[in-house]
Amino acid sequence: MKPYLKKLMNREHLTVTEMKEAANYCFTTDVTETEIAGFLTALQIKGETADEITGLVEVIRAKSSYQTSPIQDAMDNCGTGGDGSNSFNISTTSAFVIAGAGVTVAKHGNRSISSKTGSADVLEHLGVSLSFSNEHVSEMLAENKIAFLFAPHVHEALRPFSVVRKHLGLPTIFNAIGPLTNPIELDTQLIGVYRKDLLPIIAEAAKKLGRRRAVIVNGAGSMDEASLAGDNHLIILEDGKLTETTIHPETVGLSIYPNESIRGGDAKENAEILKSVLNGIPGPYLDTVLLNAGLGLFTNGKAKSPQEGIELARESIQSGAALERLQHLVAYSKKIPSGVY
């Protein structure tokens, strides 16, 4: 570990290969918690690069037991978290809308980190299992167009890192890479980031990791979701090229709302908000999901523009298809053993 620590302390970047070597060492029995803590801290102080993110993500994904064959057009819409907005579960709600529109969504997520309620917390309250096996995930993706992959369950090898991160209590590279570590071989991906400076870094990493198409968004007010509060900054990855753009709610036919209007609560409250959106109740919660689901459908290529994506998202909700995806996932969850995570 020392050669890598010395480079980082000298503010020198690691190559993809060097990062993979260092990360793999962190999974051995020879490594100490002190070495892992030093490694993560040095990376954070220097600032992560696309190569370093790519190397770490490739190692993490290789360590997951959830190895599947490529699923045609599979996508995820998980954000990094960390924006401190205490919003409701936007990407989780949007995932059911995207799936209801016919796109396969391998939804990757965790319990609460920066908000009151994480995706796992609200889904667990709704009756969705956090213990899906590889076979369960494959079956749900095939017949329901959506499955949930609970990060600690699909990345059990990361527990040593989790312990160190908990002891550190400080942001690390893991706060940026969560969405990219989805073990399913994704074709497309919508990624929300809470730091605008991460946009080009995550976009370049997504390119290196082989995403055919991706949209990385930093929402108005530094949200890790698209926001109705103003301009949202995007980088679009397509055909190996990165293009910067912005999207404002009014340009796609949606009203402006402050971010305070979409705050959530505990798992019970957020579950009620999620169901209200899938039942088409008008208001800022619904419009926020329409914007984010619309961007997801645009990212996947189901829609040719965000505006068309929003209309497809609206149809997914109004037809009841989005709600059916949730109901099917809950019903399936009742048939399988529950684990404790």
mmCIF file of N, CA, C and O in Angstrom, residues 106-187:
data_model
loop_
_atom_site.group_PDB
_atom_site.id
_atom_site.type_symbol
_atom_site.label_atom_id
_atom_site.label_comp_id
_atom_site.label_asym_id
_atom_site.label_seq_id
_atom_site.Cartn_x
_atom_site.Cartn_y
_atom_site.Cartn_z
ATOM 1 N N ALA A 106 -32.795 -1.829 -13.126
ATOM 2 C CA ALA A 106 -32.118 -2.537 -12.025
ATOM 3 C C ALA A 106 -31.801 -1.485 -10.969
ATOM 4 O O ALA A 106 -30.745 -0.857 -10.996
ATOM 5 N N LYS A 107 -32.751 -1.289 -10.043
ATOM 6 C CA LYS A 107 -32.643 -0.175 -9.086
ATOM 7 C C LYS A 107 -31.713 -0.539 -7.945
ATOM 8 O O LYS A 107 -31.980 -1.416 -7.138
ATOM 9 N N HIS A 108 -30.617 0.181 -7.879
ATOM 10 C CA HIS A 108 -29.578 -0.027 -6.873
ATOM 11 C C HIS A 108 -29.762 1.028 -5.788
ATOM 12 O O HIS A 108 -30.024 2.188 -6.089
ATOM 13 N N GLY A 109 -29.664 0.638 -4.508
ATOM 14 C CA GLY A 109 -29.852 1.636 -3.471
ATOM 15 C C GLY A 109 -29.474 1.143 -2.094
ATOM 16 O O GLY A 109 -29.095 -0.009 -1.893
ATOM 17 N N ASN A 110 -29.634 2.040 -1.118
ATOM 18 C CA ASN A 110 -29.184 1.761 0.236
ATOM 19 C C ASN A 110 -30.147 2.396 1.232
ATOM 20 O O ASN A 110 -31.140 3.028 0.846
ATOM 21 N N ARG A 111 -29.850 2.235 2.493
ATOM 22 C CA ARG A 111 -30.600 2.935 3.524
ATOM 23 C C ARG A 111 -30.175 4.402 3.546
ATOM 24 O O ARG A 111 -29.275 4.821 2.822
ATOM 25 N N SER A 112 -30.817 5.163 4.411
ATOM 26 C CA SER A 112 -30.564 6.592 4.475
ATOM 27 C C SER A 112 -29.099 6.913 4.736
ATOM 28 O O SER A 112 -28.455 6.289 5.577
ATOM 29 N N ILE A 113 -28.588 7.883 3.984
ATOM 30 C CA ILE A 113 -27.241 8.393 4.203
ATOM 31 C C ILE A 113 -27.326 9.874 4.583
ATOM 32 O O ILE A 113 -26.981 10.262 5.683
ATOM 33 N N SER A 114 -27.821 10.687 3.651
ATOM 34 C CA SER A 114 -27.903 12.129 3.929
ATOM 35 C C SER A 114 -29.344 12.590 4.145
ATOM 36 O O SER A 114 -29.572 13.682 4.653
ATOM 37 N N SER A 115 -30.312 11.779 3.749
ATOM 38 C CA SER A 115 -31.717 12.145 3.926
ATOM 39 C C SER A 115 -32.296 11.372 5.101
ATOM 40 O O SER A 115 -31.626 10.545 5.711
ATOM 41 N N LYS A 116 -33.547 11.653 5.418
ATOM 42 C CA LYS A 116 -34.187 10.939 6.516
ATOM 43 C C LYS A 116 -34.494 9.498 6.151
ATOM 44 O O LYS A 116 -34.509 8.613 7.009
ATOM 45 N N THR A 117 -34.762 9.269 4.877
ATOM 46 C CA THR A 117 -35.205 7.948 4.428
ATOM 47 C C THR A 117 -34.553 7.583 3.110
ATOM 48 O O THR A 117 -34.739 8.277 2.113
ATOM 49 N N GLY A 118 -33.792 6.479 3.091
ATOM 50 C CA GLY A 118 -33.177 6.010 1.859
ATOM 51 C C GLY A 118 -34.129 5.142 1.063
ATOM 52 O O GLY A 118 -35.221 4.792 1.525
ATOM 53 N N SER A 119 -33.699 4.753 -0.140
ATOM 54 C CA SER A 119 -34.550 3.925 -0.997
ATOM 55 C C SER A 119 -34.901 2.605 -0.319
ATOM 56 O O SER A 119 -36.047 2.142 -0.388
ATOM 57 N N ALA A 120 -33.931 1.994 0.356
ATOM 58 C CA ALA A 120 -34.191 0.721 1.029
ATOM 59 C C ALA A 120 -35.201 0.890 2.154
ATOM 60 O O ALA A 120 -36.054 0.029 2.368
ATOM 61 N N ASP A 121 -35.129 2.006 2.863
ATOM 62 C CA ASP A 121 -36.041 2.246 3.981
ATOM 63 C C ASP A 121 -37.496 2.349 3.511
ATOM 64 O O ASP A 121 -38.395 1.740 4.092
ATOM 65 N N VAL A 122 -37.716 3.121 2.455
ATOM 66 C CA VAL A 122 -39.086 3.309 1.991
ATOM 67 C C VAL A 122 -39.628 2.049 1.323
ATOM 68 O O VAL A 122 -40.801 1.679 1.514
ATOM 69 N N LEU A 123 -38.788 1.349 0.564
ATOM 70 C CA LEU A 123 -39.249 0.121 -0.091
ATOM 71 C C LEU A 123 -39.536 -0.969 0.934
ATOM 72 O O LEU A 123 -40.506 -1.726 0.805
ATOM 73 N N GLU A 124 -38.707 -1.054 1.954
ATOM 74 C CA GLU A 124 -38.942 -2.030 3.017
ATOM 75 C C GLU A 124 -40.277 -1.758 3.708
ATOM 76 O O GLU A 124 -41.041 -2.679 4.009
ATOM 77 N N HIS A 125 -40.583 -0.487 3.933
ATOM 78 C CA HIS A 125 -41.859 -0.119 4.545
ATOM 79 C C HIS A 125 -43.036 -0.510 3.658
ATOM 80 O O HIS A 125 -44.094 -0.909 4.151
ATOM 81 N N LEU A 126 -42.833 -0.427 2.356
ATOM 82 C CA LEU A 126 -43.888 -0.775 1.404
ATOM 83 C C LEU A 126 -44.047 -2.281 1.230
ATOM 84 O O LEU A 126 -45.015 -2.736 0.616
ATOM 85 N N GLY A 127 -43.078 -3.052 1.756
ATOM 86 C CA GLY A 127 -43.177 -4.503 1.673
ATOM 87 C C GLY A 127 -42.266 -5.145 0.644
ATOM 88 O O GLY A 127 -42.428 -6.328 0.322
ATOM 89 N N VAL A 128 -41.297 -4.394 0.125
ATOM 90 C CA VAL A 128 -40.349 -4.937 -0.842
ATOM 91 C C VAL A 128 -39.187 -5.578 -0.085
ATOM 92 O O VAL A 128 -38.624 -4.981 0.830
ATOM 93 N N SER A 129 -38.821 -6.776 -0.482
ATOM 94 C CA SER A 129 -37.722 -7.492 0.168
ATOM 95 C C SER A 129 -36.378 -6.842 -0.142
ATOM 96 O O SER A 129 -36.148 -6.341 -1.244
ATOM 97 N N LEU A 130 -35.487 -6.852 0.851
ATOM 98 C CA LEU A 130 -34.116 -6.387 0.658
ATOM 99 C C LEU A 130 -33.164 -7.558 0.456
ATOM 100 O O LEU A 130 -31.954 -7.382 0.404
ATOM 101 N N SER A 131 -33.735 -8.771 0.335
ATOM 102 C CA SER A 131 -32.924 -9.990 0.296
ATOM 103 C C SER A 131 -33.022 -10.744 -1.025
ATOM 104 O O SER A 131 -32.865 -11.958 -1.050
ATOM 105 N N PHE A 132 -33.296 -10.042 -2.100
ATOM 106 C CA PHE A 132 -33.392 -10.715 -3.391
ATOM 107 C C PHE A 132 -32.073 -11.403 -3.739
ATOM 108 O O PHE A 132 -31.001 -10.803 -3.662
ATOM 109 N N SER A 133 -32.153 -12.659 -4.144
ATOM 110 C CA SER A 133 -30.978 -13.378 -4.635
ATOM 111 C C SER A 133 -30.741 -12.972 -6.086
ATOM 112 O O SER A 133 -31.554 -12.272 -6.706
ATOM 113 N N ASN A 134 -29.638 -13.438 -6.629
ATOM 114 C CA ASN A 134 -29.341 -13.185 -8.033
ATOM 115 C C ASN A 134 -30.472 -13.693 -8.927
ATOM 116 O O ASN A 134 -30.895 -13.030 -9.886
ATOM 117 N N GLU A 135 -30.986 -14.885 -8.589
ATOM 118 C CA GLU A 135 -32.077 -15.476 -9.373
ATOM 119 C C GLU A 135 -33.352 -14.652 -9.246
ATOM 120 O O GLU A 135 -34.072 -14.457 -10.231
ATOM 121 N N HIS A 136 -33.644 -14.159 -8.027
ATOM 122 C CA HIS A 136 -34.838 -13.320 -7.826
ATOM 123 C C HIS A 136 -34.747 -12.056 -8.671
ATOM 124 O O HIS A 136 -35.726 -11.635 -9.304
ATOM 125 N N VAL A 137 -33.567 -11.433 -8.651
ATOM 126 C CA VAL A 137 -33.376 -10.199 -9.413
ATOM 127 C C VAL A 137 -33.596 -10.455 -10.903
ATOM 128 O O VAL A 137 -34.325 -9.714 -11.576
ATOM 129 N N SER A 138 -32.987 -11.514 -11.408
ATOM 130 C CA SER A 138 -33.133 -11.835 -12.830
ATOM 131 C C SER A 138 -34.589 -12.085 -13.200
ATOM 132 O O SER A 138 -35.067 -11.633 -14.251
ATOM 133 N N GLU A 139 -35.309 -12.799 -12.319
ATOM 134 C CA GLU A 139 -36.710 -13.103 -12.593
ATOM 135 C C GLU A 139 -37.563 -11.842 -12.593
ATOM 136 O O GLU A 139 -38.414 -11.650 -13.472
ATOM 137 N N MET A 140 -37.324 -10.959 -11.620
ATOM 138 C CA MET A 140 -38.112 -9.730 -11.554
ATOM 139 C C MET A 140 -37.809 -8.796 -12.724
ATOM 140 O O MET A 140 -38.712 -8.146 -13.263
ATOM 141 N N LEU A 141 -36.564 -8.715 -13.119
ATOM 142 C CA LEU A 141 -36.228 -7.868 -14.263
ATOM 143 C C LEU A 141 -36.894 -8.370 -15.534
ATOM 144 O O LEU A 141 -37.328 -7.577 -16.376
ATOM 145 N N ALA A 142 -37.005 -9.679 -15.654
ATOM 146 C CA ALA A 142 -37.611 -10.265 -16.856
ATOM 147 C C ALA A 142 -39.119 -10.093 -16.882
ATOM 148 O O ALA A 142 -39.696 -9.747 -17.917
ATOM 149 N N GLU A 143 -39.789 -10.336 -15.758
ATOM 150 C CA GLU A 143 -41.253 -10.334 -15.771
ATOM 151 C C GLU A 143 -41.896 -9.057 -15.245
ATOM 152 O O GLU A 143 -43.053 -8.785 -15.520
ATOM 153 N N ASN A 144 -41.132 -8.237 -14.486
ATOM 154 C CA ASN A 144 -41.712 -7.045 -13.873
ATOM 155 C C ASN A 144 -41.045 -5.753 -14.329
ATOM 156 O O ASN A 144 -41.498 -4.668 -13.989
ATOM 157 N N LYS A 145 -39.944 -5.860 -15.068
ATOM 158 C CA LYS A 145 -39.192 -4.713 -15.573
ATOM 159 C C LYS A 145 -38.470 -3.927 -14.485
ATOM 160 O O LYS A 145 -37.825 -2.917 -14.783
ATOM 161 N N ILE A 146 -38.563 -4.371 -13.214
ATOM 162 C CA ILE A 146 -37.859 -3.662 -12.153
ATOM 163 C C ILE A 146 -37.576 -4.612 -11.000
ATOM 164 O O ILE A 146 -38.396 -5.469 -10.652
ATOM 165 N N ALA A 147 -36.382 -4.475 -10.433
ATOM 166 C CA ALA A 147 -36.002 -5.203 -9.223
ATOM 167 C C ALA A 147 -35.153 -4.265 -8.384
ATOM 168 O O ALA A 147 -34.573 -3.300 -8.899
ATOM 169 N N PHE A 148 -35.077 -4.561 -7.079
ATOM 170 C CA PHE A 148 -34.282 -3.719 -6.189
ATOM 171 C C PHE A 148 -33.060 -4.483 -5.716
ATOM 172 O O PHE A 148 -33.164 -5.617 -5.244
ATOM 173 N N LEU A 149 -31.892 -3.850 -5.860
ATOM 174 C CA LEU A 149 -30.636 -4.434 -5.396
ATOM 175 C C LEU A 149 -30.144 -3.625 -4.206
ATOM 176 O O LEU A 149 -29.687 -2.486 -4.359
ATOM 177 N N PHE A 150 -30.278 -4.199 -3.011
ATOM 178 C CA PHE A 150 -29.885 -3.530 -1.778
ATOM 179 C C PHE A 150 -28.359 -3.591 -1.664
ATOM 180 O O PHE A 150 -27.771 -4.673 -1.588
ATOM 181 N N ALA A 151 -27.712 -2.428 -1.663
ATOM 182 C CA ALA A 151 -26.255 -2.357 -1.764
ATOM 183 C C ALA A 151 -25.500 -3.243 -0.766
ATOM 184 O O ALA A 151 -24.597 -3.991 -1.162
ATOM 185 N N PRO A 152 -25.829 -3.227 0.542
ATOM 186 C CA PRO A 152 -25.087 -4.095 1.474
ATOM 187 C C PRO A 152 -25.279 -5.582 1.193
ATOM 188 O O PRO A 152 -24.423 -6.397 1.551
ATOM 189 N N HIS A 153 -26.381 -5.940 0.561
ATOM 190 C CA HIS A 153 -26.662 -7.342 0.254
ATOM 191 C C HIS A 153 -25.885 -7.812 -0.979
ATOM 192 O O HIS A 153 -25.378 -8.931 -1.021
ATOM 193 N N VAL A 154 -25.778 -6.942 -1.971
ATOM 194 C CA VAL A 154 -25.091 -7.339 -3.208
ATOM 195 C C VAL A 154 -23.596 -7.045 -3.161
ATOM 196 O O VAL A 154 -22.842 -7.488 -4.020
ATOM 197 N N HIS A 155 -23.182 -6.282 -2.138
ATOM 198 C CA HIS A 155 -21.760 -5.958 -1.984
ATOM 199 C C HIS A 155 -21.289 -6.319 -0.575
ATOM 200 O O HIS A 155 -20.726 -5.487 0.141
ATOM 201 N N GLU A 156 -21.511 -7.556 -0.179
ATOM 202 C CA GLU A 156 -21.138 -7.975 1.170
ATOM 203 C C GLU A 156 -19.635 -7.867 1.418
ATOM 204 O O GLU A 156 -19.195 -7.677 2.554
ATOM 205 N N ALA A 157 -18.844 -7.961 0.356
ATOM 206 C CA ALA A 157 -17.383 -7.884 0.508
ATOM 207 C C ALA A 157 -16.918 -6.502 0.954
ATOM 208 O O ALA A 157 -15.775 -6.333 1.394
ATOM 209 N N LEU A 158 -17.801 -5.500 0.874
ATOM 210 C CA LEU A 158 -17.416 -4.140 1.233
ATOM 211 C C LEU A 158 -17.502 -3.841 2.723
ATOM 212 O O LEU A 158 -17.221 -2.711 3.145
ATOM 213 N N ARG A 159 -17.875 -4.813 3.521
ATOM 214 C CA ARG A 159 -18.057 -4.550 4.954
ATOM 215 C C ARG A 159 -16.817 -3.969 5.629
ATOM 216 O O ARG A 159 -16.934 -3.090 6.479
ATOM 217 N N PRO A 160 -15.591 -4.428 5.284
ATOM 218 C CA PRO A 160 -14.408 -3.794 5.900
ATOM 219 C C PRO A 160 -14.325 -2.293 5.613
ATOM 220 O O PRO A 160 -13.965 -1.504 6.485
ATOM 221 N N PHE A 161 -14.665 -1.899 4.377
ATOM 222 C CA PHE A 161 -14.685 -0.480 4.037
ATOM 223 C C PHE A 161 -15.764 0.246 4.837
ATOM 224 O O PHE A 161 -15.559 1.373 5.293
ATOM 225 N N SER A 162 -16.921 -0.400 4.988
ATOM 226 C CA SER A 162 -18.035 0.221 5.704
ATOM 227 C C SER A 162 -17.658 0.539 7.138
ATOM 228 O O SER A 162 -18.016 1.603 7.670
ATOM 229 N N VAL A 163 -16.940 -0.373 7.768
ATOM 230 C CA VAL A 163 -16.512 -0.154 9.148
ATOM 231 C C VAL A 163 -15.591 1.053 9.235
ATOM 232 O O VAL A 163 -15.754 1.929 10.098
ATOM 233 N N VAL A 164 -14.621 1.112 8.334
ATOM 234 C CA VAL A 164 -13.671 2.226 8.334
ATOM 235 C C VAL A 164 -14.376 3.540 8.049
ATOM 236 O O VAL A 164 -14.110 4.561 8.707
ATOM 237 N N ARG A 165 -15.262 3.550 7.071
ATOM 238 C CA ARG A 165 -15.990 4.777 6.729
ATOM 239 C C ARG A 165 -16.821 5.265 7.900
ATOM 240 O O ARG A 165 -16.904 6.473 8.160
ATOM 241 N N LYS A 166 -17.418 4.334 8.627
ATOM 242 C CA LYS A 166 -18.222 4.704 9.795
ATOM 243 C C LYS A 166 -17.348 5.332 10.861
ATOM 244 O O LYS A 166 -17.713 6.340 11.477
ATOM 245 N N HIS A 167 -16.155 4.767 11.071
ATOM 246 C CA HIS A 167 -15.242 5.320 12.065
ATOM 247 C C HIS A 167 -14.707 6.683 11.647
ATOM 248 O O HIS A 167 -14.548 7.583 12.481
ATOM 249 N N LEU A 168 -14.428 6.840 10.351
ATOM 250 C CA LEU A 168 -13.930 8.121 9.861
ATOM 251 C C LEU A 168 -14.979 9.222 9.998
ATOM 252 O O LEU A 168 -14.678 10.339 10.415
ATOM 253 N N GLY A 169 -16.202 8.906 9.604
ATOM 254 C CA GLY A 169 -17.278 9.881 9.678
ATOM 255 C C GLY A 169 -17.089 11.055 8.735
ATOM 256 O O GLY A 169 -17.616 12.147 8.966
ATOM 257 N N LEU A 170 -16.317 10.847 7.672
ATOM 258 C CA LEU A 170 -16.011 11.904 6.711
ATOM 259 C C LEU A 170 -16.328 11.432 5.293
ATOM 260 O O LEU A 170 -16.330 10.231 5.028
ATOM 261 N N PRO A 171 -16.582 12.368 4.379
ATOM 262 C CA PRO A 171 -16.818 11.961 2.990
ATOM 263 C C PRO A 171 -15.589 11.278 2.407
ATOM 264 O O PRO A 171 -14.451 11.650 2.710
ATOM 265 N N THR A 172 -15.810 10.272 1.578
ATOM 266 C CA THR A 172 -14.721 9.584 0.884
ATOM 267 C C THR A 172 -15.132 9.370 -0.567
ATOM 268 O O THR A 172 -16.228 9.762 -0.975
ATOM 269 N N ILE A 173 -14.284 8.713 -1.335
ATOM 270 C CA ILE A 173 -14.596 8.407 -2.730
ATOM 271 C C ILE A 173 -15.876 7.598 -2.854
ATOM 272 O O ILE A 173 -16.579 7.658 -3.859
ATOM 273 N N PHE A 174 -16.233 6.856 -1.785
ATOM 274 C CA PHE A 174 -17.448 6.043 -1.824
ATOM 275 C C PHE A 174 -18.708 6.903 -1.918
ATOM 276 O O PHE A 174 -19.747 6.430 -2.366
ATOM 277 N N ASN A 175 -18.617 8.160 -1.489
ATOM 278 C CA ASN A 175 -19.774 9.039 -1.593
ATOM 279 C C ASN A 175 -20.068 9.426 -3.037
ATOM 280 O O ASN A 175 -21.139 9.941 -3.339
ATOM 281 N N ALA A 176 -19.119 9.174 -3.929
ATOM 282 C CA ALA A 176 -19.303 9.537 -5.339
ATOM 283 C C ALA A 176 -19.589 8.348 -6.233
ATOM 284 O O ALA A 176 -20.174 8.503 -7.306
ATOM 285 N N ILE A 177 -19.194 7.141 -5.812
ATOM 286 C CA ILE A 177 -19.201 6.007 -6.752
ATOM 287 C C ILE A 177 -20.405 5.093 -6.627
ATOM 288 O O ILE A 177 -20.582 4.197 -7.453
ATOM 289 N N GLY A 178 -21.255 5.298 -5.614
ATOM 290 C CA GLY A 178 -22.361 4.373 -5.372
ATOM 291 C C GLY A 178 -23.136 3.940 -6.604
ATOM 292 O O GLY A 178 -23.273 2.739 -6.874
ATOM 293 N N PRO A 179 -23.646 4.884 -7.401
ATOM 294 C CA PRO A 179 -24.439 4.484 -8.576
ATOM 295 C C PRO A 179 -23.674 3.619 -9.570
ATOM 296 O O PRO A 179 -24.254 2.746 -10.212
ATOM 297 N N LEU A 180 -22.376 3.864 -9.692
ATOM 298 C CA LEU A 180 -21.580 3.130 -10.686
ATOM 299 C C LEU A 180 -21.280 1.699 -10.273
ATOM 300 O O LEU A 180 -20.869 0.886 -11.093
ATOM 301 N N THR A 181 -21.486 1.373 -8.992
ATOM 302 C CA THR A 181 -21.142 0.030 -8.509
ATOM 303 C C THR A 181 -22.271 -0.978 -8.685
ATOM 304 O O THR A 181 -22.145 -2.121 -8.245
ATOM 305 N N ASN A 182 -23.349 -0.592 -9.315
ATOM 306 C CA ASN A 182 -24.436 -1.540 -9.599
ATOM 307 C C ASN A 182 -23.842 -2.773 -10.293
ATOM 308 O O ASN A 182 -23.191 -2.651 -11.332
ATOM 309 N N PRO A 183 -24.031 -3.976 -9.716
ATOM 310 C CA PRO A 183 -23.390 -5.162 -10.285
ATOM 311 C C PRO A 183 -24.011 -5.655 -11.591
ATOM 312 O O PRO A 183 -23.400 -6.454 -12.303
ATOM 313 N N ILE A 184 -25.220 -5.180 -11.894
ATOM 314 C CA ILE A 184 -25.843 -5.558 -13.165
ATOM 315 C C ILE A 184 -25.118 -4.857 -14.309
ATOM 316 O O ILE A 184 -24.723 -3.691 -14.196
ATOM 317 N N GLU A 185 -24.940 -5.563 -15.410
ATOM 318 C CA GLU A 185 -24.276 -4.993 -16.586
ATOM 319 C C GLU A 185 -25.232 -4.015 -17.254
ATOM 320 O O GLU A 185 -26.084 -4.397 -18.063
ATOM 321 N N LEU A 186 -25.116 -2.748 -16.908
ATOM 322 C CA LEU A 186 -26.049 -1.729 -17.386
ATOM 323 C C LEU A 186 -25.695 -1.258 -18.784
ATOM 324 O O LEU A 186 -24.524 -1.131 -19.138
ATOM 325 N N ASP A 187 -26.723 -0.959 -19.545
ATOM 326 C CA ASP A 187 -26.551 -0.410 -20.881
ATOM 327 C C ASP A 187 -26.574 1.113 -20.821
ATOM 328 O O ASP A 187 -25.767 1.792 -21.443
#
